[in-house]
Structure formats: C-alpha cells, structure tokens
C-alpha cells in the first residue's frame, strides 16, 4: 500500500430501490439480492433509519455510518469503482475564450491561460507544447494564437519553419525574416536611465558573455564579475559623466587592496635587504645623535629631509620601529600615486553614445585597469577577438548597433523567422535573446495581454548561461499579464537539458501534448519530467485514437493540462482556417497561386479557394491543392446542383 501510494478508506455501498406506491418491493429487492450474490456480494437489507442511510451514502460521507451497518475498510480504488466519472465538457465561464471541440465534435470554449476564468486553475499562463514532427503543434498554435489575437492579445513569435506566415499575412501582422542582407538589428545597449536596473545589467552581461564564450561556455566568477563591473561603469560614465572621479569610498577600497598587494612584497629578498640596510643606517645616526648633543655638527652628515624623521623621532623610536614607520609612509605615497594615476586614466575615458561599439571601446580600455586595480587576470585577447565580429567593420557590425525599429512596438502581431541562422552558434542564440528582450520591453510598456511563443528556437537559449535570464523572464511574465510559450518536438531536448526542466517546465502551468505515440517506448522519462499520473498517461494515449471521426472534418487532438486539470480536446477548424495554418508546401502554393492570379486580398483568395474546394467534390485538402497546382490557375468552379 505504501509503495504504490494507495489509500485505505472506509466504504459503505448503499443501494436505493424505489417503486411506485402500491408496488411490491419484494420482487426487485429479491432480484438485486440474487444478482449481487452471483458476483459474490452479499447485500443486507435494512429499512429503518432511512434518512441516516441516505445522507451517509453521499460520496465521502461513509465515515458517519454506524459501524454496525456494514462499514468496511478497503482501498480507495475499490471504493470508487462505482463512481460515475464521465461528464460532458462544458464551455468555461471566462473572459478569454479559446474554442476547441469535445471528443464528440461539440464546440467548447476554455480559458487557455487557466487563470482568467471564474475557476482559477493556474498561477501563471506560460505554456509548454510537446509533440513529434507533423503531429500538429504549429497548426494548434496557429489556432490558439489567432483566437488570442482576436481577443486583444499582442503576439510575438519566434519561428524557424515558416509556420506562421499564413496567419501573419491574414491578420496583417509584421513578418520579419532574418537574412544577411537584412539582418535583425537591435541596439540593446541603448536604454534610458530609468531602465537601468539589476536585470538589465544581468541581461547585457549574459549577452556579452554569450558572444565571448558561446552558449555553453564556461564563465569564471571573476570574468562574470568584471563584465558586470564594466557594464555598470559604462553606464555610469555615460549617464553621470561628471562623476568620473573616484568616490572616497572607492578610494578607500582601492587603497585597502593595494596595501594588501604591497604587504606581500615584504617577503621579497630585495626588500628584506633594503630594510636591513635602513635599520643599520638608523642605528648609526641614532648612536651619533645620542653622543653628540650639538645640532650644528650634524648638518653635513645628516639632514631631516634625507632621513624623513625629526631628531626627536630618531631619539624616541628604535631603528626597527623607524623602519616600519618609514615603510608605511612609503606605501601610502605609492598608493595615493597609483590611485591618482588610475583616476586620470579613467577620466580620459568617455562614452559619447550608447551602442555595442562604444561599449566595446570602453571595455577594451577599461578592463586592463580594472584588472590592475583589483590585481586579477583577465583573458582580454580572447574577449577582444570574439567581440570584434560585432564591432565596427566586423561581420555582424550592424546586429547590435542599429536601433530596433521602434514602430514595431505598436504592431500587435509580429513573427520573427530566423531559420536562416539556425545553425549559427552565436547568432542564433543572440538574436533569440534580443527578441526576448524586445518582448520584455513590450511586456512592461503595453497594458494588454501579451504572448511570446518560441518554436524550436528555444533550444538556442536553453543553455546554462541563459538560465538566469529565462527564469527572470518567466517570473516577470506573470506580473505583466504575459504568457511565454515554448514549442518543441524533441523529447531528448527536455530530458537532457536541466535548464528546460527546471526553468521552463517548472514555470509553465499549462502543458499541451500532441499525439505522443512516437515517444511511447521511452515515455517514462516524459512522464516523470512532466509529473504525469498513470491515469493521465492513459488519457494521453487515447489522443487521435478514438472512433470519433465520423461526420467531422479532419482534426487532430491535443491534451491540455492547466494546473492539475487535464483533458483531451479536438483542434477542428474550418477550411478557411486550415488553409491559413497549413504547413504543407503544395497547399500553401495553391493558395498563393489564387492570390497572385486574382490580385486580391488574402481574405478574398481564401474565400474563392474554399468555394472551389467544396465545389470540386474533392474531400482531401492535399488532393485539391494538387489539382490547383496542376492546372496552374484559379478554377472558378460553377456551383453544381448537388452542392
Ligand atoms: N488540427 C488539425 N486539423 C487539420 N489538419 C491538421 C491539424 N493539425 C495538423 N494538421 C495537418 O498536419 C500538418 C502538419 O502539422 P504541423 O502543425 O505543421 O505539425 P508540427 O508543427 O507538429 O510539425 C498540417 O500542415 C496540417 O495539414
Ligand atoms: Mg511545426
């Protein structure tokens, strides 16, 4: 019982027999007694205390039952075996309605966020969508995103497979694909003083470390700290150019660390020799001073300046003490001097405008000083070598130096298509990261509901370096009425990556699973990671497997879990939507052909296309598209009598 996490409960089964008044109760009662006894169940008959029996037979109420009335201990599974579990799905009472169908094909609207409806199912509305290639992830996402957009939600998508081109065109959104001629450019360094906070600096630090070390690079604590320091100083110099002098506090800090450095010099043989020499000198002079009381005699062999001490000092202290005093004076001088030099170097540095270029210049000059000030080593040449690509004259000189198109903030539907850089080790995560940052800015600026959906590109950011930032983004999404969704097809990716496991899955209260049968062999892993119960897994494997296709158009099913509440829904869309979402090449081409030849809006092309499709009598979408492509023209089929 303990091993399988079962529960012992008291059970009592109570059977009520009702007959019209005047009928003989005996007959049905005997019939029941016989039937049950054939199953090995002996029922006892009681006719007294009916109210008590009735009330106590409410589910969960058996404990009230008088022990004399056949109350018995059993497993909860057995106790529940006669409970009726099935029910009709109903639309939810929610301001945000996303339509699916129930398993019979009846439309039902649910609150996909799980937190906006009357019944709150989730804490956050971030989601995680998993399904093998071709299982309908993008199709489903299209359907969800369209409905969200229609209900006042700003959408930002990052994709690598042109899966949202159709919908983007239909809603008149902005489609931005990355190409070498037209790279996606941003200037993440340009910010207002109000935007400068720990998170922003954290983000820029990650960005710099990403360029320098790559997504899976090892970053030491010192490197992390130095980069952080340089970024802070860079903004300090830009926003407060008048504060370039070191503060008293900074001076004291630096003096302390320089003093420690100088202390370690004391073991140096030269220094030991020098000290012995000084001690000898001090004792000589002291001896002479003690013997000769006449001051004037001394002037030729000794001067106060040369010794650095007054006559009284020399008489009052031992040579060792004098040597020690001299040493610390010397040190203070050196320290003061060093700090002044550092200050004047720092004052020469200035930042004219905020961009990656000016940051690069600042960092390259300032890092060696920071290293000196703090007595640490830093691999400046590797830093420089990696960063140069994004600096003036480098291959990606524009990427981080040109302002992001600010008007994009007013767009309500944006798709970033970055397929062309998906194999680039640095650019791919970098661009994904800056898009996420743009979303983040949007998240703070815009008051309405917002959703960021990252298709396969999320892999680019699933590295230890990004973990902190992703976690932060996921957590803040909740505060700013935003959802972040990640869509993926590879189970290996979730199994392998601790980041995905800890950050993405733990902070996504909504999980969407498409047909999982391809993963069946190794479903244990997924089950454990997503925390699925046996009952859920059984339900999940009924996706697309029920005999419920008759009389319905082609559809696919999806398991949606919001909080602890999971159910299978149908994604069953009309032909116009199908043609907008489809990722089949032939179908996309056929529709494009209609639009091009008709020279009309996508809306009109869709209408004509679907009209022809239904008039053609061809049921399958692909078959009709092939016919269109073959004929190479708009069909303009006449309405037949049948249709
Ligand atoms: N709910 C659905 N209704 C109708 N067709 C669908 C549905 N889901 C998927 N399809 C079909 O399957 C194809 C592949 O789906 P897609 O969403 O691109 O898969 P994935 O993104 O998981 O690789 C689509 O182009 C479409 O033709
Ligand atoms: Mg897809």
XYZ file of C-alpha atoms and ligand atoms in Angstrom:
671
model
C 0.000 0.000 0.000
C 2.761 2.420 0.918
C 4.845 1.573 -2.110
C 2.077 2.221 -4.561
C 0.871 5.232 -2.652
C -2.563 3.765 -2.146
C -5.070 4.868 0.390
C -7.201 2.867 2.793
C -10.708 4.181 3.254
C -13.929 3.163 4.909
C -16.555 2.263 2.411
C -20.191 1.578 2.524
C -22.306 0.863 -0.503
C -25.918 1.718 -0.271
C -28.446 0.776 -2.873
C -31.749 2.544 -3.020
C -34.752 0.838 -4.505
C -37.686 2.999 -5.430
C -41.022 1.788 -6.680
C -44.325 3.457 -7.342
C -46.521 3.383 -4.270
C -48.516 0.223 -4.087
C -45.999 -1.901 -5.957
C -44.477 -4.881 -4.297
C -40.962 -4.002 -3.118
C -40.150 -7.594 -2.572
C -39.670 -8.528 -6.217
C -36.992 -6.015 -7.262
C -35.239 -6.447 -3.923
C -35.015 -10.207 -4.375
C -33.806 -9.727 -7.917
C -30.963 -7.458 -6.736
C -30.031 -9.825 -3.922
C -29.718 -12.696 -6.367
C -27.775 -10.721 -8.963
C -25.243 -9.436 -6.433
C -24.832 -12.788 -4.768
C -23.866 -14.259 -8.129
C -20.967 -11.730 -8.039
C -20.087 -12.842 -4.532
C -21.512 -9.737 -2.926
C -23.988 -10.244 -0.125
C -26.224 -7.338 0.474
C -28.088 -6.849 3.690
C -31.497 -5.358 3.858
C -32.430 -2.561 6.182
C -35.479 -0.468 6.151
C -35.027 1.589 9.260
C -33.309 4.927 9.738
C -33.642 5.834 6.103
C -32.506 9.437 6.496
C -29.230 8.338 8.046
C -28.639 5.798 5.289
C -29.454 8.322 2.607
C -27.242 11.104 3.951
C -24.332 8.823 4.685
C -24.290 7.397 1.239
C -23.216 10.729 -0.259
C -19.721 10.245 -1.619
C -17.260 10.858 1.157
C -19.805 10.548 3.908
C -19.468 6.850 4.726
C -17.451 7.587 7.817
C -20.607 8.851 9.507
C -22.073 5.418 9.070
C -22.844 3.404 12.121
C -20.169 0.664 12.131
C -22.888 -1.875 12.604
C -24.219 -1.199 9.124
C -21.616 -2.973 7.062
C -18.934 -0.349 7.005
C -15.675 -1.880 5.855
C -12.074 -0.964 5.208
C -10.917 -1.163 1.603
C -8.637 0.538 -0.948
C -9.769 3.838 -2.381
C -9.684 2.327 -5.889
C -12.237 -0.275 -4.898
C -14.333 2.232 -3.013
C -14.501 4.464 -6.066
C -15.155 1.759 -8.627
C -18.797 2.567 -8.966
C -18.396 6.326 -9.145
C -19.542 7.795 -12.381
C -16.535 9.726 -13.666
C -17.505 10.789 -17.127
C -19.213 14.050 -17.778
C -19.999 16.291 -20.705
C -17.479 19.035 -21.298
C -18.904 22.480 -20.961
C -17.633 25.850 -22.039
C -15.962 27.674 -19.217
C -17.061 30.898 -17.672
C -14.149 33.062 -18.764
C -13.425 36.387 -20.461
C -10.858 34.738 -22.767
C -12.392 32.008 -24.843
C -10.355 29.639 -26.967
C -12.525 27.231 -28.886
C -11.827 23.546 -29.271
C -14.207 20.661 -29.716
C -15.006 17.994 -27.183
C -14.330 14.406 -28.125
C -17.606 14.141 -29.974
C -17.025 17.286 -32.002
C -19.165 19.686 -29.997
C -17.514 23.111 -29.670
C -16.269 24.024 -26.203
C -14.550 27.225 -25.144
C -11.875 27.091 -22.498
C -9.648 29.601 -20.779
C -6.313 28.599 -22.209
C -4.422 30.732 -19.695
C -6.045 28.819 -16.853
C -6.092 31.900 -14.674
C -8.552 34.311 -16.135
C -11.718 32.284 -15.823
C -14.092 32.117 -12.891
C -12.305 28.996 -11.720
C -8.613 29.654 -11.383
C -6.594 26.644 -12.473
C -3.104 28.054 -12.773
C -0.718 30.543 -11.215
C 0.969 31.530 -14.429
C -0.130 31.170 -18.016
C 3.207 30.140 -19.504
C 2.918 27.015 -21.568
C 4.990 24.178 -22.887
C 3.924 22.313 -26.021
C 5.358 18.934 -26.970
C 4.656 16.709 -29.952
C 6.648 14.937 -32.653
C 7.138 16.497 -36.059
C 3.907 16.601 -38.027
C 1.689 15.992 -35.006
C 0.047 19.383 -35.385
C 1.907 21.614 -32.921
C 2.141 24.567 -35.270
C -1.390 24.064 -36.503
C -2.659 24.075 -32.953
C -0.525 27.085 -32.062
C -1.918 28.921 -35.069
C -5.412 28.240 -33.833
C -4.635 29.380 -30.281
C -2.724 32.445 -31.350
C -5.399 33.534 -33.796
C -8.025 33.344 -31.107
C -5.878 35.134 -28.570
C -5.100 37.862 -31.076
C -8.781 38.283 -31.862
C -9.309 38.828 -28.157
C -6.972 41.755 -27.637
C -3.684 39.954 -27.165
C -0.354 41.120 -28.557
C 1.515 38.273 -30.171
C 5.251 37.896 -30.731
C 6.503 34.674 -32.276
C 9.947 33.311 -32.958
C 9.918 30.584 -35.573
C 12.274 28.613 -37.745
C 9.923 26.844 -40.130
C 7.631 29.420 -41.750
C 4.688 28.009 -39.816
C 3.014 31.331 -39.095
C 3.426 33.067 -42.430
C -0.175 32.488 -43.485
C -1.732 33.695 -40.268
C 0.593 36.683 -40.096
C -0.436 37.739 -43.565
C -4.085 37.192 -42.764
C -4.079 39.365 -39.654
C -1.862 41.972 -41.297
C 0.997 41.432 -38.883
C 4.676 42.093 -39.324
C 6.753 39.252 -40.715
C 10.454 39.714 -40.174
C 12.797 37.148 -41.625
C 16.472 37.195 -40.953
C 18.739 37.399 -43.956
C 22.322 38.505 -44.346
C 21.232 41.496 -46.391
C 18.577 42.405 -43.890
C 19.688 41.132 -40.526
C 17.534 41.711 -37.489
C 19.277 44.585 -35.796
C 18.924 45.958 -32.361
C 20.754 48.197 -30.030
C 20.358 46.518 -26.681
C 22.809 48.957 -25.107
C 20.640 51.975 -25.763
C 18.455 52.443 -22.730
C 17.080 55.249 -20.607
C 18.424 55.877 -17.136
C 15.118 54.584 -15.717
C 15.582 51.257 -17.460
C 18.935 50.691 -15.870
C 18.407 48.070 -13.207
C 19.928 44.832 -11.985
C 18.001 42.774 -14.525
C 19.028 44.921 -17.466
C 22.656 44.727 -16.465
C 22.232 40.988 -15.970
C 20.788 40.709 -19.444
C 23.598 42.698 -21.084
C 26.153 40.725 -19.141
C 24.688 37.487 -20.489
C 24.705 38.934 -23.956
C 28.389 39.851 -23.728
C 29.286 36.508 -22.168
C 27.335 34.733 -24.888
C 29.321 36.452 -27.619
C 32.569 35.875 -25.827
C 32.137 32.314 -24.588
C 29.361 30.865 -26.741
C 26.140 29.476 -25.318
C 27.793 26.613 -23.487
C 30.958 28.390 -22.457
C 32.488 28.216 -19.029
C 32.499 31.538 -17.289
C 34.549 32.007 -14.157
C 33.241 34.055 -11.270
C 35.862 36.739 -11.915
C 35.004 37.037 -15.583
C 31.356 37.287 -14.717
C 32.088 39.996 -12.200
C 34.410 42.002 -14.400
C 31.947 42.082 -17.265
C 29.275 43.157 -14.841
C 31.522 45.897 -13.461
C 32.442 47.233 -16.868
C 28.810 47.454 -17.883
C 27.924 49.301 -14.701
C 30.816 51.717 -15.169
C 29.990 52.196 -18.826
C 26.536 53.473 -17.943
C 27.845 55.442 -15.001
C 30.236 57.257 -17.316
C 27.507 57.876 -19.868
C 24.732 58.944 -17.530
C 26.903 60.767 -14.989
C 29.981 61.979 -16.840
C 30.579 64.465 -14.024
C 31.185 61.626 -11.536
C 34.288 60.262 -13.148
C 36.440 60.906 -10.093
C 36.641 58.048 -7.633
C 34.462 58.469 -4.586
C 36.031 58.468 -1.112
C 34.646 55.001 -0.654
C 36.124 53.721 -3.903
C 39.474 55.249 -2.962
C 39.459 53.547 0.405
C 38.591 50.233 -1.182
C 41.350 50.523 -3.716
C 43.873 51.631 -1.088
C 42.975 48.631 1.013
C 43.540 46.219 -1.828
C 46.762 47.955 -2.922
C 48.060 47.842 0.647
C 47.475 44.121 0.771
C 49.353 43.751 -2.506
C 52.297 45.768 -1.152
C 52.375 43.733 2.052
C 53.038 40.638 0.048
C 56.134 42.395 -1.319
C 57.699 42.346 2.133
C 58.924 38.799 1.656
C 60.867 39.845 -1.388
C 64.696 39.345 -0.764
C 65.484 42.800 -2.180
C 63.047 44.373 0.165
C 64.469 42.452 3.125
C 67.942 43.631 2.202
C 66.751 47.198 1.824
C 65.168 47.115 5.249
C 68.279 45.731 6.912
C 70.244 48.495 5.257
C 67.831 51.126 6.604
C 67.901 49.678 10.103
C 71.680 49.833 10.073
C 71.552 53.436 8.905
C 69.008 54.392 11.555
C 71.084 52.889 14.360
C 74.222 54.683 13.152
C 72.520 58.057 13.118
C 70.809 57.350 16.408
C 74.105 56.488 18.065
C 75.678 59.649 16.818
C 72.749 61.749 17.931
C 72.933 60.285 21.397
C 76.653 61.009 21.693
C 76.796 64.474 20.175
C 74.393 66.947 21.624
C 75.397 69.828 19.394
C 72.950 70.039 16.480
C 75.126 72.060 14.124
C 77.760 69.348 13.984
C 75.310 67.062 12.334
C 74.181 69.044 9.342
C 76.870 67.791 6.984
C 76.320 64.091 7.697
C 72.547 64.052 8.205
C 69.529 66.037 7.196
C 65.947 65.668 8.322
C 64.775 65.506 4.716
C 67.027 62.667 3.816
C 66.101 60.602 6.853
C 62.436 61.531 6.755
C 62.304 61.844 10.549
C 62.913 64.618 13.020
C 65.680 64.451 15.578
C 63.159 63.783 18.335
C 61.608 60.927 16.423
C 65.005 59.434 15.871
C 65.767 59.634 19.524
C 62.396 58.333 20.696
C 61.964 55.256 18.461
C 64.011 52.116 17.932
C 65.593 51.600 14.464
C 63.103 48.784 13.774
C 60.151 50.990 14.606
C 61.549 53.736 12.433
C 61.982 51.332 9.573
C 58.395 50.160 9.940
C 57.103 53.747 10.042
C 59.090 54.654 7.002
C 57.768 51.656 5.158
C 54.139 52.538 5.757
C 54.715 56.178 4.756
C 56.326 54.994 1.601
C 53.399 52.741 0.939
C 50.833 55.482 1.460
C 52.681 57.608 -1.048
C 52.769 54.859 -3.642
C 49.126 54.036 -3.088
C 47.996 57.637 -3.364
C 50.031 57.956 -6.507
C 48.665 54.793 -8.078
C 45.092 55.775 -7.338
C 45.606 59.215 -8.847
C 47.060 57.684 -11.956
C 44.130 55.297 -12.282
C 41.738 58.144 -11.797
C 43.285 60.214 -14.512
C 43.201 57.248 -16.884
C 39.578 56.710 -16.079
C 38.789 60.358 -16.581
C 40.147 60.200 -20.077
C 37.549 57.549 -20.995
C 34.215 58.796 -22.156
C 31.118 57.354 -23.789
C 29.562 59.535 -26.485
C 26.576 57.401 -27.419
C 25.167 54.082 -26.272
C 25.813 51.167 -28.607
C 27.735 47.946 -28.760
C 30.561 49.844 -30.499
C 31.036 52.316 -27.703
C 30.739 49.585 -25.126
C 33.420 47.572 -26.892
C 35.746 50.555 -26.950
C 35.117 51.334 -23.333
C 35.578 47.733 -22.213
C 38.804 47.183 -24.112
C 40.379 50.216 -22.497
C 38.905 49.870 -19.079
C 39.291 46.140 -18.393
C 43.089 46.186 -18.120
C 42.785 48.923 -15.485
C 40.129 47.076 -13.565
C 42.415 44.064 -13.568
C 45.285 46.160 -12.266
C 43.151 47.872 -9.663
C 41.996 44.538 -8.359
C 45.098 42.556 -9.068
C 43.375 39.899 -11.193
C 43.972 38.310 -14.536
C 41.593 38.513 -17.483
C 41.871 36.941 -20.941
C 41.493 40.226 -22.762
C 42.771 38.993 -26.091
C 40.158 36.230 -26.371
C 37.489 38.653 -25.223
C 38.540 41.114 -27.867
C 38.818 38.516 -30.587
C 35.301 37.201 -30.053
C 33.655 40.580 -29.613
C 35.250 42.116 -32.704
C 32.757 40.466 -35.060
C 30.038 42.694 -33.694
C 32.178 45.823 -33.678
C 32.679 48.339 -36.495
C 33.991 46.570 -39.556
C 33.103 43.110 -38.218
C 30.854 40.622 -39.997
C 27.882 41.435 -37.763
C 28.639 45.077 -37.205
C 25.005 46.070 -37.626
C 23.378 43.456 -35.444
C 23.911 45.202 -32.132
C 24.483 48.765 -33.234
C 21.401 49.744 -35.127
C 18.233 50.658 -33.395
C 15.403 48.246 -33.385
C 12.508 49.517 -35.434
C 10.576 51.262 -32.668
C 7.308 51.276 -34.603
C 7.252 47.515 -34.081
C 6.044 48.151 -30.572
C 2.731 49.244 -31.999
C 2.328 46.077 -34.055
C 0.018 43.578 -32.431
C 1.256 40.543 -34.338
C 4.941 40.022 -35.065
C 6.675 36.930 -36.364
C 10.453 36.652 -36.342
C 11.549 33.987 -38.772
C 15.131 33.026 -38.091
C 15.524 29.766 -39.973
C 18.476 31.107 -41.965
C 20.663 31.419 -38.879
C 19.559 28.336 -37.009
C 22.925 26.658 -37.456
C 24.919 29.671 -36.405
C 26.339 29.030 -32.969
C 26.411 32.611 -31.724
C 23.972 34.495 -33.900
C 21.082 32.125 -33.344
C 21.012 32.370 -29.551
C 21.927 36.030 -29.711
C 19.060 37.013 -31.966
C 16.675 34.862 -29.967
C 17.881 36.560 -26.830
C 17.399 40.060 -28.150
C 13.949 39.215 -29.438
C 13.103 38.017 -25.964
C 14.393 41.282 -24.644
C 12.244 43.240 -27.053
C 9.297 41.245 -25.823
C 10.314 42.068 -22.317
C 10.258 45.786 -23.070
C 6.912 45.368 -24.714
C 5.724 43.442 -21.710
C 6.353 46.437 -19.479
C 5.061 49.021 -21.901
C 1.816 47.525 -23.075
C -1.138 47.171 -20.799
C -2.986 44.380 -22.642
C -2.467 40.649 -22.606
C 0.710 39.567 -24.403
C 2.090 36.254 -25.564
C 5.560 35.273 -26.726
C 5.773 31.947 -28.492
C 9.114 30.414 -29.260
C 9.127 27.462 -31.627
C 12.270 25.357 -31.951
C 14.422 28.472 -31.377
C 14.066 27.956 -27.643
C 16.880 25.400 -27.957
C 19.233 28.242 -28.706
C 18.595 29.762 -25.345
C 18.442 26.613 -23.277
C 21.979 26.880 -22.007
C 23.317 27.352 -18.500
C 24.360 30.888 -19.392
C 20.777 31.852 -20.161
C 19.130 30.086 -17.263
C 19.103 33.122 -15.029
C 17.633 35.352 -17.688
C 14.976 32.877 -18.764
C 13.908 32.317 -15.208
C 13.638 36.039 -14.702
C 11.627 36.446 -17.894
C 9.280 33.639 -16.952
C 8.714 35.018 -13.496
C 8.108 38.580 -14.678
C 5.686 37.445 -17.366
C 3.242 36.701 -14.604
C 3.374 40.210 -13.242
C 2.859 41.867 -16.600
C -0.085 39.862 -17.910
C 2.023 37.928 -20.372
C 2.462 34.294 -21.309
C 5.585 32.704 -22.655
C 5.223 29.513 -24.605
C 7.820 27.088 -25.836
C 7.025 24.609 -28.600
C 9.206 21.589 -29.215
C 9.309 18.196 -30.883
C 12.296 16.540 -29.333
C 11.895 14.625 -26.144
C 15.644 14.349 -25.893
C 15.824 18.105 -25.524
C 13.729 18.131 -22.428
C 15.295 15.046 -20.993
C 18.839 16.319 -21.490
C 18.567 19.902 -20.534
C 18.378 20.741 -16.845
C 17.536 24.321 -17.800
C 14.425 23.307 -19.636
C 13.460 21.027 -16.847
C 13.935 23.440 -14.028
C 13.177 26.744 -15.606
C 10.819 26.217 -18.444
C 8.740 23.277 -17.291
C 8.539 24.249 -13.638
C 7.333 27.685 -14.570
C 4.783 26.631 -17.160
C 1.454 25.801 -15.594
C -0.075 24.976 -18.961
C 1.125 21.900 -20.835
C -0.045 20.935 -24.311
C 0.690 17.464 -25.631
C 0.011 16.406 -29.178
C -0.035 12.757 -30.238
C 2.680 11.164 -28.109
C 2.619 7.660 -29.545
C 6.017 8.126 -31.226
C 7.516 8.642 -27.776
C 5.782 5.605 -26.309
C 8.909 3.471 -25.878
C 10.537 5.926 -23.524
C 7.519 7.580 -22.067
C 8.742 7.033 -18.521
C 11.099 9.993 -18.818
C 8.488 12.382 -20.084
C 6.005 11.129 -17.564
C 8.438 11.839 -14.750
C 9.508 15.247 -16.029
C 6.010 16.498 -16.631
C 4.726 14.834 -13.483
C 2.016 12.866 -15.273
C -0.046 10.279 -13.403
C -0.874 6.821 -14.787
C -4.433 7.888 -15.432
C -3.232 10.947 -17.374
C -0.862 8.863 -19.457
C -3.728 6.550 -20.365
C -5.810 9.518 -21.399
C -2.918 10.954 -23.403
C -2.536 7.770 -25.388
C -6.144 7.989 -26.498
C -5.271 11.154 -28.500
C -6.357 10.626 -32.129
C -7.170 7.003 -31.268
C -10.895 7.172 -30.537
C -13.505 6.134 -33.007
C -14.936 9.636 -33.204
C -14.124 10.762 -36.746
C -17.447 10.153 -38.426
C -19.269 13.182 -39.709
C -16.471 15.524 -38.684
C -13.957 17.359 -40.794
C -10.314 16.370 -40.445
C -8.999 17.215 -37.000
C -6.299 16.362 -34.536
C -6.491 16.089 -30.793
C -4.420 17.668 -28.069
C -4.112 17.046 -24.357
C -4.176 20.285 -22.400
C -3.299 20.399 -18.761
C -3.876 23.595 -16.841
C -2.604 23.245 -13.318
C -3.824 19.839 -12.210
C -6.698 19.798 -14.642
C -6.094 17.849 -17.858
C -8.330 16.956 -20.768
C -8.247 15.975 -24.417
C -9.666 18.462 -26.923
C -10.114 18.454 -30.663
C -8.467 21.071 -32.860
C -11.111 21.196 -35.519
C -11.035 24.218 -37.746
C -12.992 25.301 -40.824
C -11.351 25.091 -44.244
C -10.509 28.793 -44.372
C -8.525 28.426 -41.176
C -6.983 25.191 -42.335
C -5.691 26.877 -45.475
C -4.305 29.728 -43.385
C -2.433 27.496 -40.960
C -1.291 24.615 -43.103
C 2.397 23.961 -43.486
C 2.000 21.630 -46.480
C 4.011 23.074 -49.375
C 1.542 22.141 -52.102
C -1.355 23.676 -50.203
C 0.486 26.891 -49.480
C 1.484 27.173 -53.114
C -2.033 26.573 -54.370
C -3.358 29.378 -52.206
C -0.550 31.699 -53.253
C -1.409 30.966 -56.859
C -5.015 32.006 -56.198
C -3.951 35.218 -54.561
C -1.433 36.119 -57.241
C -3.760 35.426 -60.158
C -6.755 37.117 -58.603
C -4.628 40.051 -57.493
C -6.760 40.388 -54.404
C -6.550 40.278 -50.644
C -5.756 37.032 -48.865
C -9.293 37.058 -47.478
C -10.847 37.037 -50.967
C -8.389 34.454 -52.239
C -9.260 32.191 -49.318
C -12.966 32.527 -49.949
C -12.608 31.690 -53.621
C -10.255 28.835 -52.894
C -12.558 27.241 -50.334
C -15.568 27.762 -52.568
C -13.805 25.918 -55.382
C -12.607 23.279 -52.990
C -16.094 22.415 -51.805
C -17.497 22.614 -55.345
C -14.778 20.291 -56.611
C -16.220 17.490 -54.512
C -12.678 16.576 -53.507
C -12.583 15.837 -49.812
C -8.869 15.799 -49.084
C -7.155 19.144 -48.908
C -3.909 17.973 -50.446
C -5.641 16.337 -53.388
C -7.481 19.549 -54.197
C -4.313 21.629 -53.848
C -2.540 19.294 -56.245
C -5.311 19.737 -58.744
C -4.994 23.534 -58.484
C -1.238 23.344 -58.883
C -1.578 21.040 -61.863
C -3.999 23.294 -63.651
C -1.954 26.284 -62.594
C -4.903 28.652 -62.464
C -7.859 29.764 -60.417
C -10.557 27.158 -61.069
C -13.722 29.285 -60.616
C -15.834 26.152 -60.450
C -19.552 26.608 -61.001
C -21.963 25.601 -58.283
C -23.329 22.184 -59.095
C -26.870 21.177 -58.273
C -25.589 18.782 -55.667
C -23.716 21.329 -53.629
N -5.977 20.023 -36.110
C -5.685 19.803 -37.383
N -6.649 19.812 -38.319
C -6.361 19.588 -39.600
N -5.126 19.363 -40.068
C -4.112 19.361 -39.203
C -4.327 19.584 -37.814
N -3.138 19.518 -37.197
C -2.221 19.280 -38.153
N -2.788 19.171 -39.360
C -2.116 18.862 -40.627
O -0.819 18.356 -40.349
C 0.165 19.152 -40.959
C 1.373 19.257 -40.061
O 1.040 19.920 -38.885
P 2.040 20.891 -38.162
O 1.250 21.673 -37.190
O 2.840 21.648 -39.127
O 2.966 19.858 -37.377
P 4.189 20.131 -36.412
O 4.273 21.595 -36.185
O 3.855 19.386 -35.175
O 5.362 19.579 -37.092
C -0.510 20.494 -41.201
O 0.035 21.143 -42.307
C -1.940 20.097 -41.461
O -2.079 19.726 -42.802
Mg 5.851 22.965 -36.634
